[in-house]
């Protein structure tokens, strides 16, 4: 509007000053219009993000524009628009100098997966605000989003099963590592009665941890119903479980796994299978106990559990019923997980 006012003034009054302003504005407008795209393409954004993050857990990401890349000529203000999972969704850099700038945003990932790029919309303005140039860029964003790793049910379940495992699987033949105070959950067989009587306090023998694979097999049967909730529970349970014990894991979903240490990328890309038609393959004959995580207790699950029990394998079920989490022991008694503590 200002430009056309000067143009009308110049045409009506034929003033040299008016022609000077018209030429000056014309050159500025032409240079700004042509240079904005070029300048915008040279500005690069660096995102500092952890390699592993957890779904539904908020983290802070640092945004950095390096000194060598921040070309400020005719791009004094840069606005960035991020996807919906980021807060604040819009961030503005004032590029008044080539000094390195850093801002922070909060990211709450809603989906699991492995990410390599992030779409960010760059919007640049000239000094007078006459022009705006927008460009969508793919920013390097290498990170792996894992299942949710903070669930109170996982803590309760881990404490309950670890205590039971210590009582049922205590081995008196283990090498003695030392004597310590008796703790809740220790087996009575661990108590050193002579030393306890001498020192007038309960003392237990502590044994060297075994490094061979446990007889316990963790089985995750991933069907579509409540898949994400059950995967969160299973993943959190692994995090809280005693790391001195290395149980075999049988993960049966769209991707299958049989081993002791699934990779983070495996959990990030795991998807539910379509139905119950495919059943888990038989575990090793040395398996004495199976802890089965299944989203729902269906007739197919009953049939598979019956097959395992006929082979003298104890099966403990963890499943959802009416959106509540239950544990069913090898005697087919079920308990709400929240009441196990």
Coordinates of C-alpha atoms in Angstrom, one line a residue:
X1 CA 0.0 0.0 0.0
X2 CA 2.8 2.4 0.9
X3 CA 4.6 1.5 -2.4
X4 CA 1.5 2.4 -4.5
X5 CA 1.0 5.7 -2.6
X6 CA 4.5 6.7 -3.5
X7 CA 3.9 5.7 -7.1
X8 CA 0.7 7.7 -7.3
X9 CA 2.4 10.7 -5.7
X10 CA 5.3 10.4 -8.2
X11 CA 3.0 10.2 -11.3
X12 CA 0.9 13.2 -10.2
X13 CA 3.7 15.5 -9.1
X14 CA 6.6 14.2 -11.1
X15 CA 9.0 14.7 -8.1
X16 CA 12.6 13.5 -8.2
X17 CA 12.3 12.4 -4.5
X18 CA 9.2 10.4 -5.4
X19 CA 11.0 8.6 -8.2
X20 CA 13.9 7.9 -5.9
X21 CA 11.5 6.3 -3.3
X22 CA 9.7 4.3 -6.0
X23 CA 13.1 2.9 -7.4
X24 CA 14.3 2.2 -3.8
X25 CA 11.1 0.3 -2.9
X26 CA 11.1 -1.5 -6.2
X27 CA 14.7 -2.7 -5.6
X28 CA 13.9 -3.7 -2.0
X29 CA 10.8 -5.6 -3.0
X30 CA 12.5 -7.4 -5.9
X31 CA 15.5 -8.4 -3.8
X32 CA 13.4 -9.5 -0.8
X33 CA 11.1 -11.6 -3.0
X34 CA 14.0 -13.3 -4.7
X35 CA 16.2 -13.8 -1.8
X36 CA 13.8 -15.0 0.8
X37 CA 13.5 -18.5 -0.8
X38 CA 17.3 -18.7 -1.1
X39 CA 18.0 -17.6 2.4
X40 CA 15.3 -19.8 3.9
X41 CA 16.7 -22.9 2.2
X42 CA 20.1 -22.3 3.8
X43 CA 18.8 -22.1 7.4
X44 CA 19.1 -25.4 9.1
X45 CA 17.7 -26.4 12.4
X46 CA 19.4 -28.9 14.8
X47 CA 17.1 -30.9 17.2
X48 CA 18.8 -32.5 20.2
X49 CA 16.7 -35.5 21.2
X50 CA 17.4 -38.7 23.3
X51 CA 18.0 -41.9 21.3
X52 CA 15.3 -43.7 23.4
X53 CA 12.1 -42.2 24.6
X54 CA 8.8 -43.7 26.0
X55 CA 5.3 -43.2 24.7
X56 CA 3.1 -40.8 26.6
X57 CA 6.1 -39.5 28.6
X58 CA 7.0 -35.8 28.1
X59 CA 10.6 -34.9 27.3
X60 CA 12.4 -31.7 26.6
X61 CA 14.0 -31.1 23.2
X62 CA 16.5 -28.4 22.5
X63 CA 16.3 -26.4 19.2
X64 CA 19.6 -25.0 17.9
X65 CA 20.5 -22.7 15.0
X66 CA 24.2 -22.8 14.5
X67 CA 26.2 -19.6 14.0
X68 CA 27.4 -20.6 10.6
X69 CA 24.0 -21.4 9.3
X70 CA 22.0 -18.5 10.7
X71 CA 22.1 -16.1 7.6
X72 CA 20.3 -13.1 8.9
X73 CA 20.3 -10.9 5.8
X74 CA 16.7 -10.1 4.9
X75 CA 15.5 -12.9 7.3
X76 CA 15.3 -11.1 10.6
X77 CA 12.5 -13.3 12.0
X78 CA 11.9 -17.0 11.6
X79 CA 8.8 -18.9 12.8
X80 CA 8.7 -22.7 13.2
X81 CA 5.5 -24.7 13.3
X82 CA 5.8 -28.2 14.8
X83 CA 3.3 -31.1 14.7
X84 CA 0.5 -31.4 17.3
X85 CA 2.6 -33.5 19.8
X86 CA 4.9 -30.6 20.5
X87 CA 4.4 -27.7 23.0
X88 CA 4.6 -24.9 22.2
X89 CA 3.6 -25.7 18.7
X90 CA 5.0 -22.5 17.4
X91 CA 8.5 -21.1 18.1
X92 CA 10.0 -17.9 16.8
X93 CA 13.7 -17.0 16.4
X94 CA 14.8 -13.4 16.1
X95 CA 17.8 -13.6 13.8
X96 CA 19.2 -10.2 14.6
X97 CA 22.8 -11.5 14.7
X98 CA 24.7 -14.6 13.8
X99 CA 25.1 -15.6 17.4
X100 CA 24.1 -19.2 18.2
X101 CA 20.5 -19.5 19.5
X102 CA 18.8 -22.2 21.5
X103 CA 15.2 -22.8 22.5
X104 CA 13.4 -25.7 24.1
X105 CA 10.1 -27.4 23.4
X106 CA 8.3 -30.3 25.1
X107 CA 7.5 -33.5 23.1
X108 CA 4.9 -36.1 24.2
X109 CA 5.1 -39.0 21.8
X110 CA 1.7 -40.7 21.2
X111 CA 2.9 -43.5 18.9
X112 CA 5.6 -46.1 19.1
X113 CA 8.1 -46.5 16.3
X114 CA 11.5 -45.5 14.9
X115 CA 11.7 -41.9 13.6
X116 CA 14.3 -40.5 11.4
X117 CA 12.8 -37.1 10.2
X118 CA 10.4 -34.6 11.6
X119 CA 8.3 -32.3 9.3
X120 CA 8.7 -28.7 10.4
X121 CA 7.3 -25.6 8.6
X122 CA 9.7 -22.7 8.3
X123 CA 8.1 -19.3 7.9
X124 CA 10.5 -16.3 7.2
X125 CA 9.7 -12.6 7.1
X126 CA 11.6 -9.7 5.6
X127 CA 12.5 -6.6 7.7
X128 CA 9.4 -4.6 6.8
X129 CA 7.1 -7.5 7.0
X130 CA 5.9 -7.1 3.4
X131 CA 6.6 -10.6 2.4
X132 CA 6.3 -14.0 4.0
X133 CA 7.9 -17.2 2.6
X134 CA 6.9 -20.7 3.9
X135 CA 8.7 -23.9 3.4
X136 CA 8.2 -27.4 4.8
X137 CA 11.5 -29.1 5.8
X138 CA 12.3 -32.6 6.9
X139 CA 14.6 -32.2 10.0
X140 CA 16.8 -35.1 11.2
X141 CA 15.1 -36.6 14.2
X142 CA 16.5 -40.0 14.9
X143 CA 14.9 -41.5 18.0
X144 CA 13.1 -44.7 19.0
X145 CA 9.8 -44.5 20.9
X146 CA 9.3 -47.4 23.2
X147 CA 6.1 -48.5 25.1
X148 CA 5.1 -46.6 28.2
X149 CA 7.5 -47.5 31.0
X150 CA 5.7 -46.1 34.1
X151 CA 2.8 -48.2 35.3
X152 CA 2.0 -48.8 39.0
X153 CA 0.5 -52.2 38.1
X154 CA 3.9 -53.3 36.8
X155 CA 5.6 -52.5 40.1
X156 CA 2.9 -54.4 42.1
X157 CA 3.1 -57.4 39.7
X158 CA 6.9 -57.5 39.8
X159 CA 7.1 -57.3 43.6
X160 CA 4.5 -60.1 43.9
X161 CA 6.1 -62.5 41.4
X162 CA 9.7 -61.8 42.5
X163 CA 8.8 -62.6 46.1
X164 CA 7.0 -65.8 45.0
X165 CA 9.9 -66.8 42.7
X166 CA 12.4 -66.4 45.6
X167 CA 10.4 -68.6 47.8
X168 CA 9.7 -71.3 45.2
X169 CA 13.1 -71.4 43.4
X170 CA 15.5 -71.1 46.3
X171 CA 18.6 -73.2 45.7
X172 CA 20.6 -74.3 48.8
X173 CA 23.5 -75.4 46.6
X174 CA 24.4 -71.9 45.5
X175 CA 27.8 -70.5 46.4
X176 CA 27.7 -68.4 49.6
X177 CA 28.5 -64.7 48.9
X178 CA 28.0 -63.2 52.4
X179 CA 25.7 -62.5 55.3
X180 CA 23.2 -59.6 55.5
X181 CA 20.1 -58.5 57.4
X182 CA 17.0 -60.5 56.7
X183 CA 14.6 -58.8 54.3
X184 CA 10.9 -59.2 53.7
X185 CA 10.4 -61.9 51.0
X186 CA 13.5 -63.9 51.8
X187 CA 13.1 -67.6 52.2
X188 CA 13.3 -69.1 55.7
X189 CA 15.9 -71.4 54.4
X190 CA 18.3 -68.5 53.9
X191 CA 18.3 -67.6 57.6
X192 CA 21.6 -68.2 59.4
X193 CA 20.2 -69.4 62.8
X194 CA 23.6 -69.5 64.6
X195 CA 24.6 -66.0 63.7
X196 CA 21.1 -64.7 64.2
X197 CA 21.1 -66.0 67.8
X198 CA 24.6 -64.6 68.4
X199 CA 24.0 -61.1 67.1
X200 CA 20.4 -61.0 68.4
X201 CA 18.9 -60.0 64.9
X202 CA 17.7 -61.9 61.9
X203 CA 20.5 -62.6 59.4
X204 CA 20.2 -64.3 56.0
X205 CA 22.8 -65.9 53.8
X206 CA 23.2 -64.2 50.5
X207 CA 24.2 -66.4 47.5
X208 CA 26.0 -65.6 44.3
X209 CA 23.5 -64.9 41.5
X210 CA 23.1 -67.5 38.9
X211 CA 23.8 -66.4 35.3
X212 CA 22.2 -69.3 33.5
X213 CA 18.7 -69.0 32.1
X214 CA 15.8 -69.3 34.5
X215 CA 13.2 -72.0 34.2
X216 CA 10.6 -69.2 33.9
X217 CA 9.4 -68.3 30.4
X218 CA 7.7 -64.9 29.9
X219 CA 5.1 -65.2 27.1
X220 CA 3.5 -62.2 25.5
X221 CA 0.5 -63.1 23.2
X222 CA -0.3 -59.9 21.4
X223 CA -3.9 -59.8 20.0
X224 CA -5.6 -56.6 19.0
X225 CA -7.9 -56.1 22.0
X226 CA -6.0 -53.9 24.6
X227 CA -2.8 -54.5 22.8
X228 CA -1.1 -51.3 23.7
X229 CA -2.1 -51.5 27.3
X230 CA -0.8 -55.0 27.7
X231 CA 2.4 -54.2 25.8
X232 CA 3.0 -51.3 28.2
X233 CA 2.5 -53.6 31.2
X234 CA 4.8 -56.3 29.8
X235 CA 7.5 -53.8 28.9
X236 CA 7.4 -52.1 32.3
X237 CA 7.4 -55.5 34.0
X238 CA 10.7 -56.3 32.2
X239 CA 12.2 -53.0 33.4
X240 CA 11.3 -53.7 37.0
X241 CA 12.1 -57.4 37.0
X242 CA 15.3 -58.7 38.7
X243 CA 18.0 -58.2 36.1
X244 CA 20.1 -61.0 37.7
X245 CA 17.6 -63.5 36.3
X246 CA 17.5 -64.1 32.6
X247 CA 14.2 -65.7 31.7
X248 CA 13.4 -66.8 28.2
X249 CA 10.9 -64.6 26.4
X250 CA 8.4 -65.9 23.9
X251 CA 6.8 -62.9 22.2
X252 CA 4.0 -63.8 19.8
X253 CA 2.5 -61.1 17.7
X254 CA 2.9 -59.9 14.1
X255 CA 6.6 -60.2 14.7
X256 CA 7.8 -63.2 16.7
X257 CA 10.7 -63.5 19.1
X258 CA 12.2 -66.3 21.2
X259 CA 15.2 -65.3 23.3
X260 CA 16.3 -63.4 26.4
X261 CA 17.0 -59.8 25.3
X262 CA 14.7 -58.3 22.7
X263 CA 16.1 -55.1 21.2
X264 CA 14.5 -51.7 21.8
X265 CA 13.8 -51.5 18.0
X266 CA 11.7 -54.7 18.3
X267 CA 9.4 -53.3 21.0
X268 CA 9.1 -50.0 19.0
X269 CA 7.9 -51.8 15.9
X270 CA 5.8 -54.6 17.4
X271 CA 2.2 -54.8 16.1
X272 CA -0.7 -57.0 17.1
X273 CA -1.6 -60.0 15.1
X274 CA -5.0 -60.1 13.5
X275 CA -6.6 -62.9 15.5
X276 CA -6.1 -66.0 17.7
X277 CA -5.9 -68.5 14.8
X278 CA -2.1 -68.8 15.1
X279 CA -1.0 -70.2 18.5
X280 CA 2.3 -69.8 20.2
X281 CA 4.9 -72.5 19.3
X282 CA 5.9 -74.9 22.1
X283 CA 8.5 -73.7 24.5
X284 CA 11.5 -75.7 25.4
X285 CA 11.0 -78.9 27.4
X286 CA 13.0 -77.5 30.3
X287 CA 10.4 -74.9 30.9
X288 CA 8.7 -75.4 34.3
X289 CA 6.7 -72.2 34.6
X290 CA 5.1 -69.7 32.1
X291 CA 4.0 -66.2 32.9
X292 CA 1.5 -65.4 30.1
X293 CA 0.5 -61.9 29.3
X294 CA -2.6 -61.9 27.1
X295 CA -5.0 -59.0 26.4
X296 CA -8.1 -61.2 26.9
X297 CA -9.0 -64.6 28.3
X298 CA -10.5 -66.3 25.3
X299 CA -11.4 -70.0 24.5
X300 CA -8.2 -70.2 22.4
X301 CA -6.1 -69.1 25.4
X302 CA -7.8 -71.7 27.6
X303 CA -7.0 -74.4 25.0
X304 CA -3.3 -73.3 24.9
X305 CA -3.0 -73.2 28.7
X306 CA -4.5 -76.6 29.0
X307 CA -1.9 -77.9 26.5
X308 CA 0.9 -76.5 28.6
X309 CA -0.5 -77.9 31.8
X310 CA -0.8 -81.4 30.4
X311 CA 3.0 -81.2 29.9
X312 CA 3.4 -80.4 33.7
X313 CA 4.1 -76.7 33.1
X314 CA 2.7 -74.2 35.6
X315 CA 1.0 -71.3 33.9
X316 CA 0.2 -67.9 35.5
X317 CA -2.1 -65.6 33.4
X318 CA -2.1 -61.8 33.3
X319 CA -5.1 -60.5 31.4
X320 CA -7.7 -57.8 31.1
X321 CA -11.3 -58.4 32.0
X322 CA -13.8 -55.4 31.8
X323 CA -10.8 -53.1 31.5
X324 CA -9.4 -54.4 34.8
X325 CA -6.2 -56.3 35.1
X326 CA -6.3 -59.7 36.7
X327 CA -3.8 -62.4 37.6
X328 CA -4.8 -66.1 37.5
X329 CA -2.4 -68.6 39.2
X330 CA -1.7 -72.2 38.3
X331 CA -4.6 -73.2 40.5
X332 CA -7.0 -71.1 38.3
X333 CA -7.7 -68.6 41.1
X334 CA -7.8 -65.0 39.9
X335 CA -7.0 -61.8 41.8
X336 CA -7.2 -58.2 40.7
X337 CA -3.6 -56.9 40.3
X338 CA -4.4 -53.8 42.4
X339 CA -5.0 -56.0 45.4
X340 CA -1.9 -58.0 45.2
X341 CA 0.1 -55.5 47.2

